[in-house]
GROMACS .gro file of C-alpha atoms in nm:
model
  176
    1MET     CA    1   9.346  10.899  12.233
    2ASN     CA    2   8.991  10.771  12.233
    3VAL     CA    3   8.920  10.526  12.511
    4PRO     CA    4   8.899  10.177  12.357
    5ASP     CA    5   8.600   9.961  12.435
    6GLN     CA    6   8.621   9.594  12.531
    7ALA     CA    7   8.540   9.477  12.178
    8THR     CA    8   8.830   9.681  12.038
    9LEU     CA    9   9.066   9.541  12.302
   10GLU     CA   10   8.959   9.186  12.226
   11ARG     CA   11   9.004   9.234  11.849
   12LEU     CA   12   9.355   9.359  11.917
   13ALA     CA   13   9.418   9.066  12.151
   14GLY     CA   14   9.301   8.833  11.874
   15ARG     CA   15   9.559   8.978  11.637
   16VAL     CA   16   9.831   8.930  11.900
   17GLY     CA   17   9.714   8.572  11.947
   18ALA     CA   18   9.725   8.506  11.572
   19LEU     CA   19  10.087   8.626  11.560
   20LEU     CA   20  10.182   8.411  11.857
   21LEU     CA   21  10.010   8.109  11.705
   22ALA     CA   22  10.188   8.167  11.373
   23CYS     CA   23  10.530   8.173  11.541
   24GLY     CA   24  10.445   7.890  11.781
   25GLU     CA   25  10.529   8.084  12.097
   26LYS     CA   26  10.361   8.152  12.430
   27LEU     CA   27  10.320   8.472  12.624
   28ALA     CA   28  10.308   8.569  12.992
   29VAL     CA   29  10.190   8.896  13.143
   30ALA     CA   30  10.287   9.082  13.461
   31GLU     CA   31  10.032   9.343  13.558
   32SER     CA   32  10.005   9.600  13.829
   33CYS     CA   33   9.785   9.899  13.739
   34THR     CA   34   9.593   9.701  13.474
   35GLY     CA   35   9.501   9.441  13.736
   36GLY     CA   36   9.474   9.143  13.503
   37TRP     CA   37   9.287   9.323  13.225
   38VAL     CA   38   9.554   9.242  12.964
   39ALA     CA   39   9.530   8.873  13.056
   40GLN     CA   40   9.150   8.893  13.049
   41CYS     CA   41   9.153   9.033  12.695
   42LEU     CA   42   9.397   8.770  12.576
   43THR     CA   43   9.215   8.479  12.736
   44ALA     CA   44   8.880   8.600  12.602
   45ILE     CA   45   9.002   8.471  12.266
   46ALA     CA   46   8.894   8.114  12.192
   47GLY     CA   47   9.199   7.891  12.161
   48SER     CA   48   9.420   8.123  12.366
   49SER     CA   49   9.555   7.826  12.562
   50ALA     CA   50   9.772   7.755  12.256
   51TRP     CA   51   9.965   8.081  12.303
   52PHE     CA   52   9.886   8.226  12.650
   53ASP     CA   53  10.082   8.072  12.936
   54ARG     CA   54  10.001   8.271  13.250
   55GLY     CA   55   9.948   8.604  13.412
   56PHE     CA   56  10.093   8.757  13.726
   57VAL     CA   57   9.887   9.028  13.894
   58THR     CA   58  10.151   9.189  14.112
   59TYR     CA   59   9.973   9.488  14.256
   60SER     CA   60  10.185   9.521  14.569
   61ASN     CA   61  10.559   9.578  14.583
   62ALA     CA   62  10.596   9.255  14.779
   63ALA     CA   63  10.420   9.063  14.500
   64LYS     CA   64  10.653   9.214  14.240
   65THR     CA   65  10.948   9.091  14.445
   66GLN     CA   66  10.808   8.750  14.546
   67LEU     CA   67  10.647   8.645  14.218
   68LEU     CA   68  10.864   8.817  13.958
   69GLY     CA   69  11.198   8.856  14.133
   70VAL     CA   70  11.200   9.235  14.107
   71PRO     CA   71  11.467   9.343  14.357
   72ALA     CA   72  11.319   9.532  14.652
   73GLU     CA   73  11.612   9.774  14.627
   74LEU     CA   74  11.511   9.859  14.270
   75ILE     CA   75  11.160   9.947  14.386
   76ALA     CA   76  11.294  10.145  14.684
   77THR     CA   77  11.534  10.341  14.464
   78HIS     CA   78  11.313  10.412  14.161
   79GLY     CA   79  10.958  10.352  14.284
   80ALA     CA   80  10.716  10.087  14.162
   81VAL     CA   81  10.610  10.310  13.873
   82SER     CA   82  10.939  10.337  13.686
   83GLU     CA   83  11.127  10.214  13.385
   84PRO     CA   84  11.368   9.987  13.576
   85VAL     CA   85  11.080   9.819  13.759
   86VAL     CA   86  10.863   9.757  13.451
   87ARG     CA   87  11.163   9.616  13.266
   88ALA     CA   88  11.236   9.384  13.560
   89MET     CA   89  10.869   9.283  13.570
   90ALA     CA   90  10.869   9.189  13.200
   91HIS     CA   91  11.192   8.994  13.241
   92GLY     CA   92  11.065   8.824  13.558
   93ALA     CA   93  10.742   8.717  13.389
   94ALA     CA   94  10.929   8.563  13.096
   95LEU     CA   95  11.183   8.398  13.325
   96HIS     CA   96  10.934   8.252  13.574
   97ALA     CA   97  10.695   8.134  13.303
   98GLN     CA   98  10.983   8.012  13.085
   99VAL     CA   99  10.839   8.182  12.778
  100PRO     CA  100  11.014   8.407  12.525
  101ILE     CA  101  10.749   8.682  12.528
  102ALA     CA  102  10.608   8.890  12.814
  103VAL     CA  103  10.436   9.222  12.866
  104ALA     CA  104  10.427   9.420  13.191
  105SER     CA  105  10.241   9.722  13.327
  106THR     CA  106  10.286   9.949  13.626
  107GLY     CA  107  10.131  10.288  13.679
  108ILE     CA  108   9.912  10.529  13.867
  109ALA     CA  109   9.554  10.495  13.746
  110GLY     CA  110   9.408  10.730  14.006
  111PRO     CA  111   9.213  10.904  14.119
  112ASP     CA  112   9.473  10.939  14.398
  113GLY     CA  113   9.836  10.842  14.433
  114GLY     CA  114  10.000  11.080  14.191
  115SER     CA  115  10.288  11.316  14.261
  116PRO     CA  116  10.447  11.607  14.072
  117ASP     CA  117  10.705  11.364  13.927
  118LYS     CA  118  10.453  11.089  13.856
  119PRO     CA  119  10.105  11.234  13.812
  120VAL     CA  120   9.790  11.026  13.789
  121GLY     CA  121   9.783  10.872  13.442
  122THR     CA  122  10.156  10.786  13.438
  123VAL     CA  123  10.196  10.429  13.313
  124TRP     CA  124  10.511  10.238  13.231
  125LEU     CA  125  10.477   9.942  12.994
  126GLY     CA  126  10.746   9.685  12.920
  127TRP     CA  127  10.780   9.412  12.659
  128TRP     CA  128  11.024   9.119  12.666
  129VAL     CA  129  11.058   8.943  12.331
  130ASP     CA  130  11.324   8.681  12.278
  131GLY     CA  131  11.568   8.837  12.525
  132VAL     CA  132  11.516   9.196  12.414
  133VAL     CA  133  11.336   9.425  12.658
  134ARG     CA  134  11.168   9.748  12.557
  135SER     CA  135  10.984   9.998  12.771
  136GLN     CA  136  10.786  10.316  12.729
  137CYS     CA  137  10.623  10.571  12.955
  138PHE     CA  138  10.273  10.696  12.878
  139HIS     CA  139  10.067  10.977  13.029
  140PHE     CA  140   9.698  10.901  12.990
  141ASP     CA  141   9.408  11.133  13.065
  142GLY     CA  142   9.071  11.069  13.216
  143PRO     CA  143   8.927  10.877  13.507
  144ARG     CA  144   9.073  10.553  13.643
  145SER     CA  145   8.883  10.328  13.401
  146SER     CA  146   9.002  10.535  13.105
  147VAL     CA  147   9.366  10.530  13.215
  148ARG     CA  148   9.351  10.153  13.258
  149ALA     CA  149   9.177  10.091  12.923
  150GLN     CA  150   9.432  10.306  12.741
  151ALA     CA  151   9.716  10.119  12.914
  152VAL     CA  152   9.573   9.782  12.808
  153TYR     CA  153   9.534   9.906  12.451
  154GLN     CA  154   9.892  10.035  12.432
  155ALA     CA  155  10.030   9.718  12.593
  156LEU     CA  156   9.862   9.502  12.329
  157TRP     CA  157   9.910   9.736  12.033
  158GLN     CA  158  10.282   9.778  12.097
  159LEU     CA  159  10.314   9.403  12.158
  160GLU     CA  160  10.153   9.333  11.823
  161LYS     CA  161  10.402   9.564  11.648
  162ILE     CA  162  10.702   9.420  11.834
  163ILE     CA  163  10.613   9.056  11.769
  164ALA     CA  164  10.548   9.125  11.401
  165ALA     CA  165  10.881   9.307  11.362
  166GLN     CA  166  11.083   9.070  11.582
  167GLY     CA  167  10.937   8.760  11.422
  168ALA     CA  168  11.043   8.882  11.080
  169LYS     CA  169  11.402   8.953  11.196
  170THR     CA  170  11.485   8.653  11.417
  171ASP     CA  171  11.430   8.287  11.472
  172LEU     CA  172  11.123   8.358  11.688
  173GLY     CA  173  10.920   8.044  11.658
  174GLN     CA  174  11.197   7.858  11.476
  175ARG     CA  175  11.373   7.703  11.774
  176PRO     CA  176  11.387   7.322  11.791
   0.00000   0.00000   0.00000
């Protein structure tokens, strides 16, 4: 994958915002390895206050537990960079913000911190949309900035696809 530039990320964020605006819903984000970059892209869009609620930058394990309600035992058992943890982060963001849509990221951007099981570039992303949680593991190449940019792109691109598909199938945006 080519490393997306900031303009590309913001165009993608604008498309996500347009979908959220069309369905009348708000979004929250829970970020670890992306360090607030997803929120930055979303809030760079004029008018984002109509569809962006808040962001949680939960870089430490303690922050994941304190701010998002991720059980410490889950982190101890699976590690912070894992499917169960990213799913709990997405759910916790939606729950604590009281919004139906959330995206979460956790990973190892490098240059250090990898292991044979979880090498540098391993990123788990999670999406919570109207009570349905999805997650996916990615393995990105390149230096830290590249891994992070690719993670932000995938978080937003997958979110765009999920909201478009979910909105067409459910009452997303049609609640009283």
